[in-house]
Coordinates of C-alpha atoms and ligand atoms in Angstrom, one line a residue:
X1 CA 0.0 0.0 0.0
X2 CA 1.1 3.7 -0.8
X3 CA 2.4 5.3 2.3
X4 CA 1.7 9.4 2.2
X5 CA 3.2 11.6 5.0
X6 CA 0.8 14.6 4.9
X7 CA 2.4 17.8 6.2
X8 CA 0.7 20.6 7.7
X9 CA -2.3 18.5 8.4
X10 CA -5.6 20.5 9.2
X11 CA -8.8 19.2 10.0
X12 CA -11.0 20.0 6.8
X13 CA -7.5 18.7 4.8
X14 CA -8.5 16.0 6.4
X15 CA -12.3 15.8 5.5
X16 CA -11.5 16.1 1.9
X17 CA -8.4 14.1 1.9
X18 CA -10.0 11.1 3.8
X19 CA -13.6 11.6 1.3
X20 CA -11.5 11.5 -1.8
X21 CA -9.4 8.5 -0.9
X22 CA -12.3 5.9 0.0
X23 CA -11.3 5.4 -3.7
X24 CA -8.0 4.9 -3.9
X25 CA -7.3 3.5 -0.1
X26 CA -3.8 4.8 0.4
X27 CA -2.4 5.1 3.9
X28 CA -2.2 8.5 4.6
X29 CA -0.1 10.0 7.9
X30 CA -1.5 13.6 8.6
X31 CA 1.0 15.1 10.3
X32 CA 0.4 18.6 12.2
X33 CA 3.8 20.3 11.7
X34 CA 5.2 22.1 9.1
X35 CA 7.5 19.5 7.0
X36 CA 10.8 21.2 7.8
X37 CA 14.4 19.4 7.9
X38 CA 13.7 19.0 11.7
X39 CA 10.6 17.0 10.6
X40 CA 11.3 15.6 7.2
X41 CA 12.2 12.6 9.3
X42 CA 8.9 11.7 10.2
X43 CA 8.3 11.0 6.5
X44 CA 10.6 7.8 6.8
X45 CA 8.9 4.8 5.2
X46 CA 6.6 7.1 2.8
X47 CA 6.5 6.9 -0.4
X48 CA 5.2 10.0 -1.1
X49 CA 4.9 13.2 1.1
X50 CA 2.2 16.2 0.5
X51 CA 2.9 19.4 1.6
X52 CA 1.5 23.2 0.7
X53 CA 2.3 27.1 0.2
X54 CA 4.0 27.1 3.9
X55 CA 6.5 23.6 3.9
X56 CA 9.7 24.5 3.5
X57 CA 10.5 22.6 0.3
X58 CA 14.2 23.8 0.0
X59 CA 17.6 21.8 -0.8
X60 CA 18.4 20.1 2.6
X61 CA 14.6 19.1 3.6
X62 CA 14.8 17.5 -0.3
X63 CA 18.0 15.6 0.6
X64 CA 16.7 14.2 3.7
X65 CA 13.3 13.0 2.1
X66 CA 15.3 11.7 -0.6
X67 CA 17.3 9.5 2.3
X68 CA 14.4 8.7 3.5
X69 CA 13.3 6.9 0.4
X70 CA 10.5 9.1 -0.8
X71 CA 9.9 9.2 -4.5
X72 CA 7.4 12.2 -4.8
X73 CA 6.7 15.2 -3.3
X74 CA 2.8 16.3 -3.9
X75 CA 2.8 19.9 -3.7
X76 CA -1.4 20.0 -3.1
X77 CA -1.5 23.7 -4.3
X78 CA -0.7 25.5 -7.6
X79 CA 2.2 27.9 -6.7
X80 CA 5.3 26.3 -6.2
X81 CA 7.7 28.7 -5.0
X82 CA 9.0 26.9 -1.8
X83 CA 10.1 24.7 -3.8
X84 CA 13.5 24.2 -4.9
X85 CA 12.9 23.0 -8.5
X86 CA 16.6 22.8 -9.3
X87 CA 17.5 20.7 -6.5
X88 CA 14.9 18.3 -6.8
X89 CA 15.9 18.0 -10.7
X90 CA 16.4 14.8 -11.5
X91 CA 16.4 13.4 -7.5
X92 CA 12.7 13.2 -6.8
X93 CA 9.7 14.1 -8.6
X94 CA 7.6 16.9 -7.8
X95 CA 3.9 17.5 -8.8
X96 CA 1.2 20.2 -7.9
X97 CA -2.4 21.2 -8.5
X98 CA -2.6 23.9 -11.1
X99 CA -5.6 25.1 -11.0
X100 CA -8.4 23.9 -8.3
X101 CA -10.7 26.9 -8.5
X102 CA -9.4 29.8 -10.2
X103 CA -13.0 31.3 -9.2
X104 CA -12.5 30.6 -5.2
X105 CA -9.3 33.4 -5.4
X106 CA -10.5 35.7 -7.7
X107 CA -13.8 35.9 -5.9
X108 CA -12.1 36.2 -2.6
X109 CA -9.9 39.6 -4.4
X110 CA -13.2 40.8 -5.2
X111 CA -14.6 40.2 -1.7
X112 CA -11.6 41.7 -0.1
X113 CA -11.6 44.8 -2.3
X114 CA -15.5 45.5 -1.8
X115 CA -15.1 44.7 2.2
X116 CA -12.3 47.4 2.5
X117 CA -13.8 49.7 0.0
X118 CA -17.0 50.5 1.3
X119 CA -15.9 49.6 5.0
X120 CA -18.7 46.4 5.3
X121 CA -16.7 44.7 7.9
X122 CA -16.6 47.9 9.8
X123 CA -20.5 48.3 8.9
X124 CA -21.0 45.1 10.7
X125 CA -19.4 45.6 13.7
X126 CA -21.2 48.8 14.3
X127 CA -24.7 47.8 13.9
X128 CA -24.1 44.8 15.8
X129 CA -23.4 47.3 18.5
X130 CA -26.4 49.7 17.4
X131 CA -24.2 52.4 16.1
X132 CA -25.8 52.8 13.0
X133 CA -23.5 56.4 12.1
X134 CA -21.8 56.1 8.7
X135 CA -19.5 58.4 9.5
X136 CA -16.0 57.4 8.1
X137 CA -17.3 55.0 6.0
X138 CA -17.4 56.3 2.6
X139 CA -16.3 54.3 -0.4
X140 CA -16.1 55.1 -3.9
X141 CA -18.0 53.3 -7.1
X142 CA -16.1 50.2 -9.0
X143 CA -17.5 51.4 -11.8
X144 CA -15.3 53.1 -14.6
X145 CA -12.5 52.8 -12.5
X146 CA -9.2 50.8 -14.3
X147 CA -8.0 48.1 -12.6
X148 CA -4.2 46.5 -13.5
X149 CA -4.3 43.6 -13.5
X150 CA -1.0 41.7 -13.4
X151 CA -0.8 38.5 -14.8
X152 CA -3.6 37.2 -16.7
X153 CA -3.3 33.2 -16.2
X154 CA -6.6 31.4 -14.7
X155 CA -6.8 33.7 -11.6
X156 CA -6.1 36.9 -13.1
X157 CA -8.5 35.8 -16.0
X158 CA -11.7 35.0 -13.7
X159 CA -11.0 38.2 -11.6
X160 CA -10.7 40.2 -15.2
X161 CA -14.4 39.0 -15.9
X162 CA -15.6 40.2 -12.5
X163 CA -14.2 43.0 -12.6
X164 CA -16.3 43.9 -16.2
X165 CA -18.9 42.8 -14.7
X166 CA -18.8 45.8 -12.3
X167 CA -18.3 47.8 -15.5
X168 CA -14.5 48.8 -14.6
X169 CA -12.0 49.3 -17.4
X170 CA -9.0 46.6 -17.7
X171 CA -5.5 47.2 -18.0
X172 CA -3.4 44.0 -17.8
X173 CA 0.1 42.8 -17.6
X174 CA 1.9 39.7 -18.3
X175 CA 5.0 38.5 -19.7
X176 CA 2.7 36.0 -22.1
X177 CA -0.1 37.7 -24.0
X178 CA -2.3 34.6 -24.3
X179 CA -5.9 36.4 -22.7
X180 CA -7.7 37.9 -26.2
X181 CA -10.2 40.2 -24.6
X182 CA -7.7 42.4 -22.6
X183 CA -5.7 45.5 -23.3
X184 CA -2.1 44.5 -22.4
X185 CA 0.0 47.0 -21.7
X186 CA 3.7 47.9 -20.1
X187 CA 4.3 47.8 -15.9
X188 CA 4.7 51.3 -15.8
X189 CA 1.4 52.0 -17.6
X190 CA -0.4 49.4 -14.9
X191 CA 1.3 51.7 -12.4
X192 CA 0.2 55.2 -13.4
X193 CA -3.1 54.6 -14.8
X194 CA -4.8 52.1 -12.2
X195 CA -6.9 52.9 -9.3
X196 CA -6.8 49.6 -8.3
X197 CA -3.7 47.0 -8.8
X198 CA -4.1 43.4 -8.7
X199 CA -1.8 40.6 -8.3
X200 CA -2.2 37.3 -10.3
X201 CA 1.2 36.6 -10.9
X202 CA 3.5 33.7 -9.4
X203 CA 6.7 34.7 -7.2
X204 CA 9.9 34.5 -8.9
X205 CA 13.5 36.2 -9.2
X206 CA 11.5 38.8 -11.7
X207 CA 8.5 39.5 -9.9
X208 CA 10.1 39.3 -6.4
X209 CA 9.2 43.3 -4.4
X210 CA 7.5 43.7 -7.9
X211 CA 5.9 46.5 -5.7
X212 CA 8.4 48.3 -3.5
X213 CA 9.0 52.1 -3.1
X214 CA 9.9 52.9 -7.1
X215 CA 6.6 51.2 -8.5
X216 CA 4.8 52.9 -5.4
X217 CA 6.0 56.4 -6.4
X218 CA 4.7 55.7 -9.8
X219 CA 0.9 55.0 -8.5
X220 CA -1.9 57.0 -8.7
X221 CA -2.4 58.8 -4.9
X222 CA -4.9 56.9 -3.0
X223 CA -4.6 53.6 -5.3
X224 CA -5.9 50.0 -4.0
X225 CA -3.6 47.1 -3.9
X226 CA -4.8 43.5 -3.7
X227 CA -2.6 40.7 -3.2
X228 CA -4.0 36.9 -3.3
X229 CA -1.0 36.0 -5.2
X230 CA 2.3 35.6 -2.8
X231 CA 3.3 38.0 -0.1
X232 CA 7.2 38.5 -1.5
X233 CA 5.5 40.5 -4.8
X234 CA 5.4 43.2 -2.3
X235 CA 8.2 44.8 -0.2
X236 CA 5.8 44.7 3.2
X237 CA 7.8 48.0 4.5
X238 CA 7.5 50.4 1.6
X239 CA 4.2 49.6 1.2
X240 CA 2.9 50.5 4.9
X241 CA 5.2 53.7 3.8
X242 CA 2.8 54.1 1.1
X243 CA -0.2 53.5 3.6
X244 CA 1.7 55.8 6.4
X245 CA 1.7 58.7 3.8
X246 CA -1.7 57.8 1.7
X247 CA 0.1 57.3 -1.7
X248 CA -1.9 53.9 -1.2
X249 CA -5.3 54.3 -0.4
X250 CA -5.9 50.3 0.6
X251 CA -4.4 47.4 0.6
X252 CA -6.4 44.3 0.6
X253 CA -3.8 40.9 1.7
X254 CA -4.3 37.4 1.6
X255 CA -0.7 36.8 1.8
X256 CA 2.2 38.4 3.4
X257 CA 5.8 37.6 3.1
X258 CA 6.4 36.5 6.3
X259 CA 3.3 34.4 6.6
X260 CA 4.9 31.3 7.2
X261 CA 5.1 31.4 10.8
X262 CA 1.5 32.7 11.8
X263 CA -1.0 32.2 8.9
X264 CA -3.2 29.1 8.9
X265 CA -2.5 29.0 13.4
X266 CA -4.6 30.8 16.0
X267 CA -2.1 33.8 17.4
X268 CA -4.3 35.5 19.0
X269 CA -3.1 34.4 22.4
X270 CA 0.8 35.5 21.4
X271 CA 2.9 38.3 21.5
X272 CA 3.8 38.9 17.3
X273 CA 6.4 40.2 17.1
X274 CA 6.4 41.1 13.3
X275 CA 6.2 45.2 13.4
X276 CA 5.3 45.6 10.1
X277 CA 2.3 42.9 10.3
X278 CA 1.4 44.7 13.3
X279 CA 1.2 48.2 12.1
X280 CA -0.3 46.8 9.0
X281 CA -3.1 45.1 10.6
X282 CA -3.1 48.3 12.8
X283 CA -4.6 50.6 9.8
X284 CA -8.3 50.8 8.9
X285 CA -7.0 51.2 5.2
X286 CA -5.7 48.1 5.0
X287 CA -7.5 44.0 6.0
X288 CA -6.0 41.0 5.9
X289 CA -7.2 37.5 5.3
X290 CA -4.7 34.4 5.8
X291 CA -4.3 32.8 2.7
X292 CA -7.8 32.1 2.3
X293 CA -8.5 32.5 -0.9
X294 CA -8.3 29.2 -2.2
X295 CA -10.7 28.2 0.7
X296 CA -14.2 27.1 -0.7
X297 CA -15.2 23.9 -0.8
X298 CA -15.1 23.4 -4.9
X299 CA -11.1 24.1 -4.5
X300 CA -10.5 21.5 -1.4
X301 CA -12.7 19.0 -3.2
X302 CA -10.6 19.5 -6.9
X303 CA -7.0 20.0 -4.4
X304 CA -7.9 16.3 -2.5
X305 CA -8.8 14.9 -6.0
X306 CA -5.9 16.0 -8.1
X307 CA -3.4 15.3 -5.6
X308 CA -4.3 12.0 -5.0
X309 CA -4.5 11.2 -8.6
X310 CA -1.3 12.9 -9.2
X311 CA -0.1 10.5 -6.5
X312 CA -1.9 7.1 -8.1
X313 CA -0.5 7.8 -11.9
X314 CA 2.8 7.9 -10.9
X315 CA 2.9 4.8 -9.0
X316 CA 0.5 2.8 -11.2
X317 CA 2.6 3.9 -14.7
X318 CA 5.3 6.7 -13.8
X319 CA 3.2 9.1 -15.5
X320 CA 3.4 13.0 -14.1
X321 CA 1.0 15.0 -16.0
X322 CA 1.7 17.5 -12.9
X323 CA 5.2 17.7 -12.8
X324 CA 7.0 20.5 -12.3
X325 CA 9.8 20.6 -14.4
X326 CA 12.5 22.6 -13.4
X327 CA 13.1 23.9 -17.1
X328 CA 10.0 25.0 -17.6
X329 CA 10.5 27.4 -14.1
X330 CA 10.1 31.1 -14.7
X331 CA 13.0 33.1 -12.9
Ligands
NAD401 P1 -1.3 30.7 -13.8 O1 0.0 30.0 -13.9 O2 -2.5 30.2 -14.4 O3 -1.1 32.3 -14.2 C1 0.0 33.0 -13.8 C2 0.2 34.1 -14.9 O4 1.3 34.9 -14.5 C3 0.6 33.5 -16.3 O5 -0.2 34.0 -17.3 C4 2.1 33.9 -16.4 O6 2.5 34.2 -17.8 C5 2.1 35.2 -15.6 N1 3.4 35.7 -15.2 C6 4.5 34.9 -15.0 N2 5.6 35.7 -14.7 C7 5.1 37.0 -14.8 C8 5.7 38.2 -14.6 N3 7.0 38.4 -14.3 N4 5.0 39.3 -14.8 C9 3.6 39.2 -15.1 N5 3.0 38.1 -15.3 C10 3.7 37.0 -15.1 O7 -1.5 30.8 -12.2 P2 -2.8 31.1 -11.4 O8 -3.5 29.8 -11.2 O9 -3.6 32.2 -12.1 O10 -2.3 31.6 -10.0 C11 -1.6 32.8 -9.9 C12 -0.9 32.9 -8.5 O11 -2.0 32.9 -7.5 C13 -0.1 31.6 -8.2 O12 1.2 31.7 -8.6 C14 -0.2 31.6 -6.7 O13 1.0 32.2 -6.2 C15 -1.4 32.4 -6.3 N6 -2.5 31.6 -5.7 C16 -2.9 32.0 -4.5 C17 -3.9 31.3 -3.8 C18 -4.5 31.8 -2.5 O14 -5.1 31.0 -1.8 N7 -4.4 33.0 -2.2 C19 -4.4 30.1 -4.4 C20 -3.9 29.7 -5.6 C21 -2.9 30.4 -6.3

């Protein structure tokens, strides 16, 4: 029988995991923590391990899983960018999910930019408290306002349609030009034009601080920025210098660059110590959701299936119509 070590385990991975594999009956070990080179041993006798946006996937933990005897590592998510491709080149195979629900994340960029827009999760927590004063909550219309959007892959494609939906006007980026019912323009174009900027792009060497304090200066005053993408496309401290001085008028995060340590855990009875975070969280132009987007229950369903299937090819025929292949990586 295929033995899995699951990484990161949470309870609803578990749900779907455990639903989706009545058909395929591997044995799967979730295991709570983080796979890390302190707990890549735990994945001793596995043939597999899964793991997701937060394992650390880098050279050492791939050595040791490779001593370990493990032939695949099952990235159950689309982005791969804890990984270190190069390393694991011709040593172990490595497979991911690329696309589960392009819908659930686009959505969730809508639902982020319309909460902090017109100020609904502040709305709520007034009239739960009978204040029903809208002072301090203005917003302003979506419509005819130009959105950038950068990187137009099955994400930024889905949020693109939303976005028409709310009549808005669509500039896009991306270093392929595949999406036939956009404008594409240059960076610096996305930068000076939009009122709102959102991020669809994976992190790489070239998109890495893609916003920092020289794109910032070149942004309209009081512009948006949503990030469901990967925290490291923004440099967290020029951006809350942005915020600090109102260049940015909002920024809407499902992803910060030092996530790894406190997204997906209950902090709440800890000191963080991340100032940035702290300060971030701190503003009321700026919310923050942990990594959420993928989180409905269309994605978990399509993540649990894919995965495992990934998983069963392999070992029934050594096919990997998932694998990512390190020349095909974009840096
Ligand atoms: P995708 O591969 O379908 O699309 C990515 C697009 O980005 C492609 O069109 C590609 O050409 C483009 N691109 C690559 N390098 C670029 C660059 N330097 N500048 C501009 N564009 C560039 O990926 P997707 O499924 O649309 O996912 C996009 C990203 O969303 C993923 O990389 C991942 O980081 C993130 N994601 C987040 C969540 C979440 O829960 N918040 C869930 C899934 C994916």
């Amino acid at each position: 029988m295929i033995k899995i070590s699951f990484y990161d385990a949470k309870p609803y991975d578990e749900e779907y995991f455990n639903r989706v594999n009545e058909q395929y009956g591997f044995d799967i070990r979730y295991i709570e923590a983080k796979l890390d080179e302190s707990t890549a041993v735990l994945s001793s006798g596995s043939d597999a391990v899964c793991a997701f946006v937060n394992d650390d996937v880098s050279e050492g933990v791939i050595d040791r899983l490779c001593d370990n005897g493990v032939k695949m590592i099952a990235m159950r998510c689309a982005g791969y960018n804890n990984v270190d491709i190069k390393h694991a080149d011709g040593k172990i195979e490595v497979v991911r999910v690329p696309a589960y629900s392009p819908y659930a994340v686009a959505e969730h960029a809508m639902a982020m930019l319309l909460t902090l827009n017109r100020r609904t999760h502040k709305a709520f927590l007034r009239t739960r408290d009978f204040n029903f004063s809208l002072n301090g909550l203005t917003g302003f219309d979506l419509y005819g306002k130009t959105v950038g959007v950068i990187g137009t892959g099955n994400i930024g494609r889905v949020f693109i349609d939303i976005c028409r939906g709310f009549g808005m006007k669509i500039l896009a980026y991306d270093i392929a030009e595949t999406c036939p019912y956009v404008e594409y323009t240059d960076l610096d174009t996305i930068f000076k034009k939009s009122d709102i900027i959102s991020l669809h792009c994976p992190l790489n060497k070239s998109t890495h601080h893609l916003i920092n304090k020289e794109s910032i200066a070149r942004m309209k005053k009081g512009v948006f920025i949503v990030n469901t993408s990967r925290g490291a496309l923004i440099n967290s401290e020029d951006l809350l210098y942005g915020l600090l001085s109102e260049k940015i008028g909002g920024a809407c995060l499902d992803v910060y660059e030092e996530e790894v340590d406190l997204f997906y855990e209950d902090n709440s009875d800890v000191i963080v110590k991340d100032n940035i975070l702290s300060r971030l969280i701190g503003l009321p132009t700026v919310i923050v959701t942990s990594h959420q987007g993928f989180f409905t229950r269309e994605a978990l369903s399509n993540i649990a299936s894919t995965t495992l299937e990934n998983i069963s090819a392999y070992f029934a025929d050594g096919s990997l119509p998932n694998k990512i292949r390190y020349k095909t990586v974009k840096i």
